[in-house]
Each structure stands twice: as structure tokens, then as C-alpha cells.
Tab-separated table of C-alpha atoms in Angstrom:
chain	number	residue	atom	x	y	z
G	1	UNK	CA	5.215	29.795	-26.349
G	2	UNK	CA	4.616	27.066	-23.845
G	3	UNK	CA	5.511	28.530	-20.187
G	4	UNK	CA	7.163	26.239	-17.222
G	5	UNK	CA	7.049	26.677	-13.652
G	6	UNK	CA	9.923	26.245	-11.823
G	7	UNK	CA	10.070	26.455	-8.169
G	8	UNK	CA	13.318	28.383	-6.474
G	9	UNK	CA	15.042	26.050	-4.589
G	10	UNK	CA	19.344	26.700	-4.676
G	11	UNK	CA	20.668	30.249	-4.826
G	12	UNK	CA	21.278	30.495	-8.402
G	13	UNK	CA	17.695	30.358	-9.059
G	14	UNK	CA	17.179	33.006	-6.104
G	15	UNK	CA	19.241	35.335	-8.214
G	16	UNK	CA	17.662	34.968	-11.176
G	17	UNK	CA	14.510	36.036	-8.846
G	18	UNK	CA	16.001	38.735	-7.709
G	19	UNK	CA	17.599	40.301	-11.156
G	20	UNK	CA	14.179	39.567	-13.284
G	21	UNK	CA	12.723	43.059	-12.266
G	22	UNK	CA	15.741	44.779	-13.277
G	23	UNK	CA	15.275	43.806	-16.831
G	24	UNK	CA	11.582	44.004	-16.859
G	25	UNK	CA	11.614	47.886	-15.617
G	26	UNK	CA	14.448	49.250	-16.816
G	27	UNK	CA	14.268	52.827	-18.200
G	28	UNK	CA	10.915	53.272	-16.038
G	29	UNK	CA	10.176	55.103	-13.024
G	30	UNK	CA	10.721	51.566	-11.054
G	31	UNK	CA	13.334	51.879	-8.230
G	32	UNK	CA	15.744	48.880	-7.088
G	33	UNK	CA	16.511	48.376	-3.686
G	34	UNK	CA	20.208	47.147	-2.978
G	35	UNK	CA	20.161	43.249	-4.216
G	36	UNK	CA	21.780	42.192	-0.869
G	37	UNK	CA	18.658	43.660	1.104
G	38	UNK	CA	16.106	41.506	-1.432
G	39	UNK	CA	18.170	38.320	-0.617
G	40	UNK	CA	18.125	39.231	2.855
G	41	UNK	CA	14.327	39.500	3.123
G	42	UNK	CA	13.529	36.521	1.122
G	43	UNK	CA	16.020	34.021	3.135
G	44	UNK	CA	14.091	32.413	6.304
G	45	UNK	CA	16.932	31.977	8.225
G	46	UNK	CA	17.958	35.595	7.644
G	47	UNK	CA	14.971	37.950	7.746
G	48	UNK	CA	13.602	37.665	10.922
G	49	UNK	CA	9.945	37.796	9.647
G	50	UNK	CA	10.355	33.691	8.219
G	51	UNK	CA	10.837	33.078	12.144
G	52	UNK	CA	6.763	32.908	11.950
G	53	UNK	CA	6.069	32.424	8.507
G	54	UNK	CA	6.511	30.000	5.283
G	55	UNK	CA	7.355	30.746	1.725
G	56	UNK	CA	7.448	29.188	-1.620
G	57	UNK	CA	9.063	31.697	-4.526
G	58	UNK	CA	8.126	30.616	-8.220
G	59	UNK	CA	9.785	31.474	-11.624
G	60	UNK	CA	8.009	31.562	-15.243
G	61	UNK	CA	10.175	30.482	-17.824
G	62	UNK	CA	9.510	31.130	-21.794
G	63	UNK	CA	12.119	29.432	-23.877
G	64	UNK	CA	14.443	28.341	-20.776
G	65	UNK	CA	14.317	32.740	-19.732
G	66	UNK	CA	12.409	33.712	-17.012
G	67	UNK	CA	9.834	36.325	-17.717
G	68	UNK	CA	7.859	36.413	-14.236
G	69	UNK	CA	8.179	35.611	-10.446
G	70	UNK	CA	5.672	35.447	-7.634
G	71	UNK	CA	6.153	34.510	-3.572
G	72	UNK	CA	3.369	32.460	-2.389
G	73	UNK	CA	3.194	33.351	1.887
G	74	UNK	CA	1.624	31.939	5.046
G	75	UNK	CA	2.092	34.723	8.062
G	76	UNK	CA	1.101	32.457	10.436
G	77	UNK	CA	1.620	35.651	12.539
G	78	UNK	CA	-0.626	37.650	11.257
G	79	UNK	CA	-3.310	34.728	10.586
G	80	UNK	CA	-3.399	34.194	14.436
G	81	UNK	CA	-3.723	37.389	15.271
G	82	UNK	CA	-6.485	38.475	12.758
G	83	UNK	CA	-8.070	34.818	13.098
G	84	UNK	CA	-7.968	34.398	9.376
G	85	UNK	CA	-6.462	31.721	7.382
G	86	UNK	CA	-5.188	34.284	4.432
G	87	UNK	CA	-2.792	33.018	1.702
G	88	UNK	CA	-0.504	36.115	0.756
G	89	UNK	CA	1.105	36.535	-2.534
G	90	UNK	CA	3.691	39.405	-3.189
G	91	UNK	CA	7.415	39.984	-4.876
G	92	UNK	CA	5.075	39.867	-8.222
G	93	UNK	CA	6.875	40.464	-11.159
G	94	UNK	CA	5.690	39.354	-14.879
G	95	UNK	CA	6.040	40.704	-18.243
G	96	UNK	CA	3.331	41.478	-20.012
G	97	UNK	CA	1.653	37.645	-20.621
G	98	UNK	CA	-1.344	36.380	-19.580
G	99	UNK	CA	0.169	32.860	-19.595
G	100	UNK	CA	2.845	33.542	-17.333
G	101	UNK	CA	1.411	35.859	-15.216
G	102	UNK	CA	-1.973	32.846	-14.308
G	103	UNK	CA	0.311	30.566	-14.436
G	104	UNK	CA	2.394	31.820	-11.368
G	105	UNK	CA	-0.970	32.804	-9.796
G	106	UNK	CA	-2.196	29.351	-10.150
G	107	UNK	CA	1.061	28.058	-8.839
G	108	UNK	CA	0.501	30.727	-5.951
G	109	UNK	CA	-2.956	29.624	-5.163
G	110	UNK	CA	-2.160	25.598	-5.197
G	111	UNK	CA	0.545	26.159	-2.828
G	112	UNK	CA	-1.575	27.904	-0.585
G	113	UNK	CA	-4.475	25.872	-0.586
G	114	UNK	CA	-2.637	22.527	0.285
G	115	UNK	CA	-1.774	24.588	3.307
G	116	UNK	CA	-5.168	25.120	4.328
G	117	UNK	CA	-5.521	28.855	3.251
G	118	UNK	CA	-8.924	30.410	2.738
G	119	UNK	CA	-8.230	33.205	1.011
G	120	UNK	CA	-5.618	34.585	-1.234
G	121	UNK	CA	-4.356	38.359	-0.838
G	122	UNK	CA	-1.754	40.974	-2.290
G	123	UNK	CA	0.665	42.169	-3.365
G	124	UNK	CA	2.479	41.679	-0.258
G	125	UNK	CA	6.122	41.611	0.341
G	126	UNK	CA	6.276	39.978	2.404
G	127	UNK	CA	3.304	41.603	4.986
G	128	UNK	CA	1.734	44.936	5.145
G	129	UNK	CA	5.489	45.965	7.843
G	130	UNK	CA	6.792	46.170	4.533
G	131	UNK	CA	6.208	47.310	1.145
G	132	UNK	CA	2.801	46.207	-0.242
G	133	UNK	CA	-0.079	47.040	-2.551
G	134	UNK	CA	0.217	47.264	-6.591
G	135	UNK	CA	-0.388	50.547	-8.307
G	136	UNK	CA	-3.069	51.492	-9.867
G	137	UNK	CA	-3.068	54.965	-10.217
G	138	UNK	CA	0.095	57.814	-10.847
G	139	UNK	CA	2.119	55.979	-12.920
G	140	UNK	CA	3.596	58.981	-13.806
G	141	UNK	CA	5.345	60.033	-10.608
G	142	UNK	CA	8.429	57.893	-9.082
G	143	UNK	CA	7.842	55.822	-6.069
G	144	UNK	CA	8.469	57.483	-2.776
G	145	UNK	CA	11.438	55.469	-0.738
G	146	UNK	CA	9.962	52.225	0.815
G	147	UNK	CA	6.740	52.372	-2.019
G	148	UNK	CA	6.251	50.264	-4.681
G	149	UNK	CA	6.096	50.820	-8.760
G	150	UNK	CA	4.850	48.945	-11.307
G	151	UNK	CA	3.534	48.928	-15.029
G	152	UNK	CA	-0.142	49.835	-15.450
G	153	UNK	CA	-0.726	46.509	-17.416
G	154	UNK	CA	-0.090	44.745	-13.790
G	155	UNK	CA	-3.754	45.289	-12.392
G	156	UNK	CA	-5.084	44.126	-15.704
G	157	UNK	CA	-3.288	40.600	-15.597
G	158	UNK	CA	-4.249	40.350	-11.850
G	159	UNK	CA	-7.931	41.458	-12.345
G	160	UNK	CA	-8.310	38.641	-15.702
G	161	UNK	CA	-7.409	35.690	-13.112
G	162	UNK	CA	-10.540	37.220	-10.872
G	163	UNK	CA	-8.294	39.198	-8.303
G	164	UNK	CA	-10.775	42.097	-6.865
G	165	UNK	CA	-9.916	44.881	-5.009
G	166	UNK	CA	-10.099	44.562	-1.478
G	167	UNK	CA	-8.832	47.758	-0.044
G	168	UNK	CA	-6.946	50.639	-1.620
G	169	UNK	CA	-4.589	52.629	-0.212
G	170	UNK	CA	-3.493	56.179	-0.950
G	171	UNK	CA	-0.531	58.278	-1.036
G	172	UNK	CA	-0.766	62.134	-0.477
G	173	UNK	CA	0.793	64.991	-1.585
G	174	UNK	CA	1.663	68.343	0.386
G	175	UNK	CA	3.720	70.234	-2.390
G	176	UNK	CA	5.605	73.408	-1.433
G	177	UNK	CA	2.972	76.293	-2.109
G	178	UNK	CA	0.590	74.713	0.250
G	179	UNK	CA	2.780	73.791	3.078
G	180	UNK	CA	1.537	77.333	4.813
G	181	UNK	CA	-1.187	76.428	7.396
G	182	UNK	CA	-4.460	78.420	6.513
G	183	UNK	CA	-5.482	80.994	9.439
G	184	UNK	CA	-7.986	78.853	10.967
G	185	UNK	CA	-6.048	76.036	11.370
G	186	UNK	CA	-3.086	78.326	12.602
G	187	UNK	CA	-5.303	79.421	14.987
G	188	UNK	CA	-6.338	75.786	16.272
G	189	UNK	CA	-2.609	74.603	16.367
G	190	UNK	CA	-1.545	77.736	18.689
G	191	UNK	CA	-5.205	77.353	21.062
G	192	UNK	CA	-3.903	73.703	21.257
G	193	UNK	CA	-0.300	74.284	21.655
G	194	UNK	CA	-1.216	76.951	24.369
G	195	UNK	CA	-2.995	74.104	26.860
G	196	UNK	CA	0.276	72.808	27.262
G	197	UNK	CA	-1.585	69.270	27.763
G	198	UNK	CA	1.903	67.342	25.911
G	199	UNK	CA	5.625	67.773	26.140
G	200	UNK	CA	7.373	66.921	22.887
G	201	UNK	CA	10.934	66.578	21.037
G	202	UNK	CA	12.641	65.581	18.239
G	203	UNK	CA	14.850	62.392	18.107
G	204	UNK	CA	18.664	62.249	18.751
G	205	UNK	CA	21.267	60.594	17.021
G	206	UNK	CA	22.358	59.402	20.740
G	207	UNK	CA	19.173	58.233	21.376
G	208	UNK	CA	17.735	57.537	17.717
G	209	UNK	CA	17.641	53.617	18.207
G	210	UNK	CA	15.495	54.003	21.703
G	211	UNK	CA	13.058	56.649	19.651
G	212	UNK	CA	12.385	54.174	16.735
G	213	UNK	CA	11.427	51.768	19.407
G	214	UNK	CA	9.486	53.872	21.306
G	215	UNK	CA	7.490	54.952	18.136
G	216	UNK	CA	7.177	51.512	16.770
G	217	UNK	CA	5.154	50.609	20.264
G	218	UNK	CA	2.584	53.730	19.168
G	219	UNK	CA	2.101	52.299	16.005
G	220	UNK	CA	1.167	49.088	17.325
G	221	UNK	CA	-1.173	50.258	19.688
G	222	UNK	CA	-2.551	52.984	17.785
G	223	UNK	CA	-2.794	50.361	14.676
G	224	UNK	CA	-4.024	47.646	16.113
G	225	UNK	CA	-7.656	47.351	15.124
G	226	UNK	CA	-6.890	48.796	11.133
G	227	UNK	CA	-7.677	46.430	8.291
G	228	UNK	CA	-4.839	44.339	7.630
G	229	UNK	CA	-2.584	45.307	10.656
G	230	UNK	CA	0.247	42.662	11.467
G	231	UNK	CA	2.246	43.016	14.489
G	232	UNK	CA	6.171	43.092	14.409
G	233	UNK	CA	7.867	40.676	16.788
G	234	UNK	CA	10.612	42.044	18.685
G	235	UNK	CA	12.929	40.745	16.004
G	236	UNK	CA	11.696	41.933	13.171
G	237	UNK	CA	11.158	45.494	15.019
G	238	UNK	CA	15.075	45.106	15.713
G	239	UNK	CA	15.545	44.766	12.460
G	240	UNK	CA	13.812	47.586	11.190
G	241	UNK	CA	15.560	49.717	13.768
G	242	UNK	CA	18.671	48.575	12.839
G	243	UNK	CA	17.757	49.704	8.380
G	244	UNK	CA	15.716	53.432	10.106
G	245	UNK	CA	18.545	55.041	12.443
G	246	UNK	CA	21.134	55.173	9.561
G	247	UNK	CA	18.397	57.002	7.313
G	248	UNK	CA	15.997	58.874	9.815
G	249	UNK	CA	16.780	62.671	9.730
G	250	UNK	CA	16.310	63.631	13.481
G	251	UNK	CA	14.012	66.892	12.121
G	252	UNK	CA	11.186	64.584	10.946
G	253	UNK	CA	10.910	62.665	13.812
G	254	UNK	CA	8.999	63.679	16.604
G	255	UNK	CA	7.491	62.190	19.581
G	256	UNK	CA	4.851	63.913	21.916
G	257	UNK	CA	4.102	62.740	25.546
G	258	UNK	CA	1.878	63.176	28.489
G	259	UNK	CA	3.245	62.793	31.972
G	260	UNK	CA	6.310	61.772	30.356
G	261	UNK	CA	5.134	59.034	28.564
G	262	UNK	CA	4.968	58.289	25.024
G	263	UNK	CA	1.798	59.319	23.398
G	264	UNK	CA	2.159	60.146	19.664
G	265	UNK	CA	4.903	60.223	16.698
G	266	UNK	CA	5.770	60.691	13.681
G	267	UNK	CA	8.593	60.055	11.395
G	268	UNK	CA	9.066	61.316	7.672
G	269	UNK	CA	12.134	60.332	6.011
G	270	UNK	CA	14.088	61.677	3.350
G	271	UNK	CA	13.220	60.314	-0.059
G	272	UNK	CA	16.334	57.639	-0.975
G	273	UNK	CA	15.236	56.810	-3.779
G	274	UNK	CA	17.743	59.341	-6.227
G	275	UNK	CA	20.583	57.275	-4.503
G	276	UNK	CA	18.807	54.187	-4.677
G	277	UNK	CA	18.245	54.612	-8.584
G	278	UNK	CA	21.975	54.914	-9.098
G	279	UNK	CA	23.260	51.938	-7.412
G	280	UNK	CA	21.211	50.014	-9.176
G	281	UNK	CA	20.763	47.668	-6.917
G	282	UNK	CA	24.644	47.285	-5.591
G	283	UNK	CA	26.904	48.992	-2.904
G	284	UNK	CA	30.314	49.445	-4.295
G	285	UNK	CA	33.275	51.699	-4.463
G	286	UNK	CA	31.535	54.697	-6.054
G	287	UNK	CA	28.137	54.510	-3.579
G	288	UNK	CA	30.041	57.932	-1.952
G	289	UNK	CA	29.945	59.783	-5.316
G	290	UNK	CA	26.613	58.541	-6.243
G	291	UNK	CA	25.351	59.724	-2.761
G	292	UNK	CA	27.073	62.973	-3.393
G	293	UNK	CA	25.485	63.177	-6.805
G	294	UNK	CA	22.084	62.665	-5.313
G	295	UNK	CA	22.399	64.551	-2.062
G	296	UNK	CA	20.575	67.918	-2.739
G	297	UNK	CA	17.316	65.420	-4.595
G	298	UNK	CA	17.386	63.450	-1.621
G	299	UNK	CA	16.707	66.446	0.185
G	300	UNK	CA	13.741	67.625	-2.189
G	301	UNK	CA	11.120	65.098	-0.438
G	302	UNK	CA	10.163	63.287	2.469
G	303	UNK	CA	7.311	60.285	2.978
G	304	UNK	CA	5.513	60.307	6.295
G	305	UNK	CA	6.211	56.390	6.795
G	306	UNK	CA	5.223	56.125	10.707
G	307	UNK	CA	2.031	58.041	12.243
G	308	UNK	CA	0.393	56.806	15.439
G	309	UNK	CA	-1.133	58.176	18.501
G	310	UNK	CA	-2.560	55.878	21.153
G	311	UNK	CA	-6.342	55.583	21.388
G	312	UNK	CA	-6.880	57.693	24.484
G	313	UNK	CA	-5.025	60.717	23.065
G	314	UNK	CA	-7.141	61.042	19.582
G	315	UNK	CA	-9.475	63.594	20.623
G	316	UNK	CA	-6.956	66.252	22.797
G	317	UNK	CA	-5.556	67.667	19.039
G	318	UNK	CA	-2.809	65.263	19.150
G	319	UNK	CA	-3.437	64.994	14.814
G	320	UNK	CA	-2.573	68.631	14.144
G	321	UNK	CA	0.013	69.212	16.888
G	322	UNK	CA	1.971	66.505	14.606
G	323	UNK	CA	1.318	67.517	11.339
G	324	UNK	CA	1.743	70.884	11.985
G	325	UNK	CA	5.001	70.373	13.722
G	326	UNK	CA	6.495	68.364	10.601
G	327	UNK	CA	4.998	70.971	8.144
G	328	UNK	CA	6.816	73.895	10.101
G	329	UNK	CA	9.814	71.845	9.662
G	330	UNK	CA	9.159	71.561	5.949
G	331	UNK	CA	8.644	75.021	5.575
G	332	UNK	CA	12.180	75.613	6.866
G	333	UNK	CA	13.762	73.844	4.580
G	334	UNK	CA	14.174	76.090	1.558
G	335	UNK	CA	15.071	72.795	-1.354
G	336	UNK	CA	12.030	70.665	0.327
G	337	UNK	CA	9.781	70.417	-2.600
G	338	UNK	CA	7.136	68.203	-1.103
G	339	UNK	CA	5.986	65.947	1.567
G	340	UNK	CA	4.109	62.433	0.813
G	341	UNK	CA	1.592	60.881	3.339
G	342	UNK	CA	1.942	56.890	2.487
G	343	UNK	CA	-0.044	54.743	3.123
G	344	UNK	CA	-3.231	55.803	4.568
G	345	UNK	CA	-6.364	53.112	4.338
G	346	UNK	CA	-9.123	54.331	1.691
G	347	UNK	CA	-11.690	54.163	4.546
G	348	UNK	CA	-9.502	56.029	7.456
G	349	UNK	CA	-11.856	59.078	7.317
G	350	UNK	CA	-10.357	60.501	9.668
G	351	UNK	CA	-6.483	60.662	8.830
G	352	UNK	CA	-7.779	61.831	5.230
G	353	UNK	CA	-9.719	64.873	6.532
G	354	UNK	CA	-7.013	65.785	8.271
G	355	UNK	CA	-4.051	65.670	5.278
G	356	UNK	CA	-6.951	67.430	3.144
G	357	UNK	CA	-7.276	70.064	5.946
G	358	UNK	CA	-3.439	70.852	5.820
G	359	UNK	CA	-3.582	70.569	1.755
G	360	UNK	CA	-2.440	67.633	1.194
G	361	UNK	CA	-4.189	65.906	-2.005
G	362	UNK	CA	-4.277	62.316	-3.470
G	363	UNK	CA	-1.089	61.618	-6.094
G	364	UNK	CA	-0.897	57.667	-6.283
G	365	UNK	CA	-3.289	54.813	-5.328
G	366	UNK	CA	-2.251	51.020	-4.724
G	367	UNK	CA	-4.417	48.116	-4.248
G	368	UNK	CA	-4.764	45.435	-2.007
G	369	UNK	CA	-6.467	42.430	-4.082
G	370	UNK	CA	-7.944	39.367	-2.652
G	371	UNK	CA	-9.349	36.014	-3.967
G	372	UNK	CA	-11.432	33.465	-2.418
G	373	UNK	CA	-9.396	29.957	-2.841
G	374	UNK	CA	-10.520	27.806	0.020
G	375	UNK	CA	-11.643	23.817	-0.955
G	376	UNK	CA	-15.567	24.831	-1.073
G	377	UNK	CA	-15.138	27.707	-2.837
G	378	UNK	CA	-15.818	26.678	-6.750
G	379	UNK	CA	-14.111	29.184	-8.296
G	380	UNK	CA	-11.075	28.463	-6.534
């Protein structure tokens, strides 16, 4: 069956972009987030991240029904900082047809290259601030809040229109029976905790909105020379703020300092995704009895979502004092059932040593792709 591109121009055509995944996954471990938050992010004018970027969102149509969806991106942003001319794709959602799914690729990469991009790279949606990377190992486990899902037949489509991997990234697992520190890494945490070199304490709800702020400046610092890292401008770090203090459970957030500044955080937050699962995608009059209803598996697991300490700190045992203070906060919670570490670079030796050290192991894997598109590239 023939397939036609359409490009997504009026809002009709921006909710038939938004609903496609809900008939594609349905009855799979695939979790919606709330359909006014997807229009939200996709609407320059309304997301704050378009305030530096471009878009162009594409539809494959079979027989007049769409079928598959991609967002072709250029984070001018990002591409200044990095000094790379990189074409993103992301939002990619096909069934499973290799006509469709190269044909919204090819749309994707045509787009992009009028626009001067070298390279093309993804998933991404719409930057690596936000949910990215497809997965290509654990399909068997639901998504942690704020990760992706997606059918296993995804990388195989990508991989066909000469999509390689550029850089995985993995999730890990601390499950209940190893949350208990082994003795020589007790030992370390209370030699370290005994220098009394940092001050630290948990976030407020009085002062939850100054905390996130304060830990989104760590990350940046402490981020800044990772593969792939993309700065937030003040607006979209008020944004995030704004969708974190509501959620943020002041127990799994903690910020260290040194001379009373900020030095290191972290912030875990409790695993929505139960809720999100039930609203299928829409806030209405029964979102209290569906919270209800989920409240005791929202409980059951956290995802480490924001880890940073600032380069001058990384060798005075910042690493364990954090993850041993959110473990001992685990422990105390007799329902937790396990803590996820997402997303931590496949070459970030370091980090993954240290999860391994406190038990953590590797559950899921997602993948960055990348192809080369640029005019003297023949394969392009």
C-alpha cells in the first residue's frame, strides 16, 4: 500500500500526531504522558525550548490513516554550543513498515539537510533535557517516569535505513535485597562522613522551587563537557521547575555544600508512571481516584533523574556521600521496591563503578543513533 507524507501544519493534524502512539502501543508496557503536556512541548510558541530551535513534525498515511510520525529538529542551542551542525530527529512513532517508517526518515533527513545539517541524530524529544534514546534492551520491564518505551522491532527499522549506534545509555537497577551497603563501603561512607568536609539537607516544600534551581546549576556545570550535553536556558529551566516541585518528594532530594555553597545533588523521584497509565493521557474528574488507586505503586520505585557534583568536588567522596544518603532513605521506606539510575552514558566509567559498587546492575539500554547526511556525504 502506497504511503503519503503529510506534513503537520493546523491543529487537527497535531492531534492526530499526538493520539497515533496511543493506538500503536496499546496493551504494552508503553506509558502516555497527559496529551495537554505533548501539545505543550511540541508548540514553539509554548514550550520554551522552540525559543532557540526549529521543527518540522511529519505524518505517514496508509489508506488516508496514519500509521507513523517523526519530528525533524534544529537546536540551534545546542549546535552552538557543541559547534556541530546536528540534525535531530525524535517523537518517532511507526508501525511496523519499512515503507513508512524510511519514508518519514527520508522526509526527516531532507528537511534537515536544506537547513544545512551535517549529521542526523536520535531519538530525541525534543533534546537530551528531555526524554531521549530508543530501547534496545528490557523490553520486558515498564518505563521508569520521564523514560521512554518502545517495540523491539523499532531499532530494526532504524538500523535498515543505515542509523548506527552512536552512544548507548543505561538504566540501573538497585532492587530491595541489595539496598544494604556492604561493610567496606559502610566503612568508607562513615570515614568520609566523619571529616565533616560538607554540610548537607534535604529540600523543603517552602523552598523546593529555589532547590530545583540550585541543583539544575550543578548539573550544568558538572555536565558540561559529557557527550551530548545541551544547556537549559533560563526558560526552559523555569519550566522544568515549574512540572518537578509538584512531583519531587523532599526525601530524595538532597543537596551537599562546602562553605555554604552548593556543591552536589541529587534528586530521585517517585515513579508516576501507575498514575500516568490510568489517565491515559487526560486529566479529568476521576484523576483523584486514579491517583488514589495508584498511590501505594507510586511509592514502590524511584528513578535517580538529576546527579551532579561540580568538578572540583569529585575526588573528596562527594559520589558515595550521595548515594549512600538516598539508599539510607530507601532503606527506610518499607513498600520501596527499587531504585533506577537513568540515564548514565555507556562510557561514564566512573558513575558505573560506583552504582555497581552499591549493587546496582544494568536492567534497560537505549540508544542514541546517528547518520551522516551532509551534501558530500554520498550516502546521504
Amino acid at each position: 500500500m502506497p504511503v503519503d507524507i503529510e506534513v503537520v501544519t493546523t491543529p487537527a493534524r497535531l492531534d492526530e500526531f499526538i493520539e497515533l502512539p496511543f493506538n500503536l502501543h496499546a496493551g504494552t508496557h508503553w506509558v502516555p504522558s497527559l496529551k495537554k503536556q505533548d501539545r505543550a512541548l511540541l508548540s514553539p510558541g509554548v514550550s520554551a525550548f522552540w525559543q532557540t530551535a526549529s521543527r518540522q513534525l511529519f505524518l505517514a498515511r496508509c489508506d488516508g490513516a496514519p500509521v507513523g510520525r517523526i519530528a525533524a529538529i534544529v537546536d540551534d542551542k545546542y549546535n552552538d554550543y557543541a559547534h556541530e551542525k546536528c540534525g535531530a530527529f525524535g517523537f518517532f512513532e511507526c508501525r511496523n513498515d519499512e515503507d513508512a517508517a524510511f519514508a518519514l526518515l527520508d522526509a526527516a533527513r531532507r528537511w534537515l539537510v536544506d537547513r544545512g545539517m551535517d549529521f542526523m541524530r536520535g531519538p530525541l524529544n525534543p533534546s537530551t533535557n528531555y526524554t531521549c534514546g530508543l530501547l534496545v534492551d528490557g523490553f520486558e520491564l515498564p518505563p521508569a517516569i520521564m523514560m521512554p518505551w518502545n517495540p523491539p522491532y523499532y531499532a530494526e527499522l532504524l538500523e535498515k535505513w543505515r542509523l548506527r549506534k552512536e552512544e548507548d545509555l543505561f538504566a540501573y537497577a538497585i532492587d530491595r535485597q541489595t539496598l544494604e551497603l556492604p561493610a567496606w563501603l559502610k566503612t568508607e561512607v562513615e570515614r568520609l562522613r566523619a571529616e565533616n568536609r560538607f554540610t548537607w539537607r534535604q529540600a523543603a516544600p517552602a523552598t523546593m522551587a529555589a532547590d530545583i534551581h540550585a541543583m539544575l546549576q550543578i548539573y550544568r556545570q558538572s555536565w558540561a563537557d559529557n557527550w551530548g550535553f545541551s544547556p537549559l536556558s533560563q526558560a526552559e529551566a523555569d519550566e522544568l521547575v515549574a512540572e518537578l516541585k509538584g512531583i519531587v518528594d523532599p526525601d530524595f532530594f538532597v543537596l551537599f555544600f562546602h562553605d555554604g555553597e552548593p556543591a552536589a545533588g541529587m534528586v530521585a523521584l517517585p515513579d508516576m508512571n501507575p498514575l500516568l497509565k490510568r489517565l491515559n493521557g487526560r486529566l479529568n474528574l476521576l484523576a483523584p481516584w486514579h491517583f488514589l488507586r495508584s498511590r501505594s505503586q507510586i511509592r514502590q520505585n524511584y528513578r535517580i533523574m538529576l546527579f551532579g557534583i561540580l568538578p572540583q568536588y569529585r575526588l573528596h567522596g562527594l559520589p558515595l556521600l550521595l548515594l549512600a544518603h538516598m539508599l539510607e532513605k530507601a532503606r527506610q521506606r518499607p513498600g520501596l521496591r527499587s531504585v533506577e539510575g537513568s540515564w548514565v552514558l555507556e562510557d561514564n566509567a566512573a558513575i558505573e563503578d560506583l552504582i555497581e559498587d552499591f549493587g546496582g546492575r544494568i536492567a534497560k539500554r537505549y540508544r542514541i543513533y546517528r547518520r551522516e547526511i551532509g551534501s558530500c556525504n554520498p550516502n546521504g
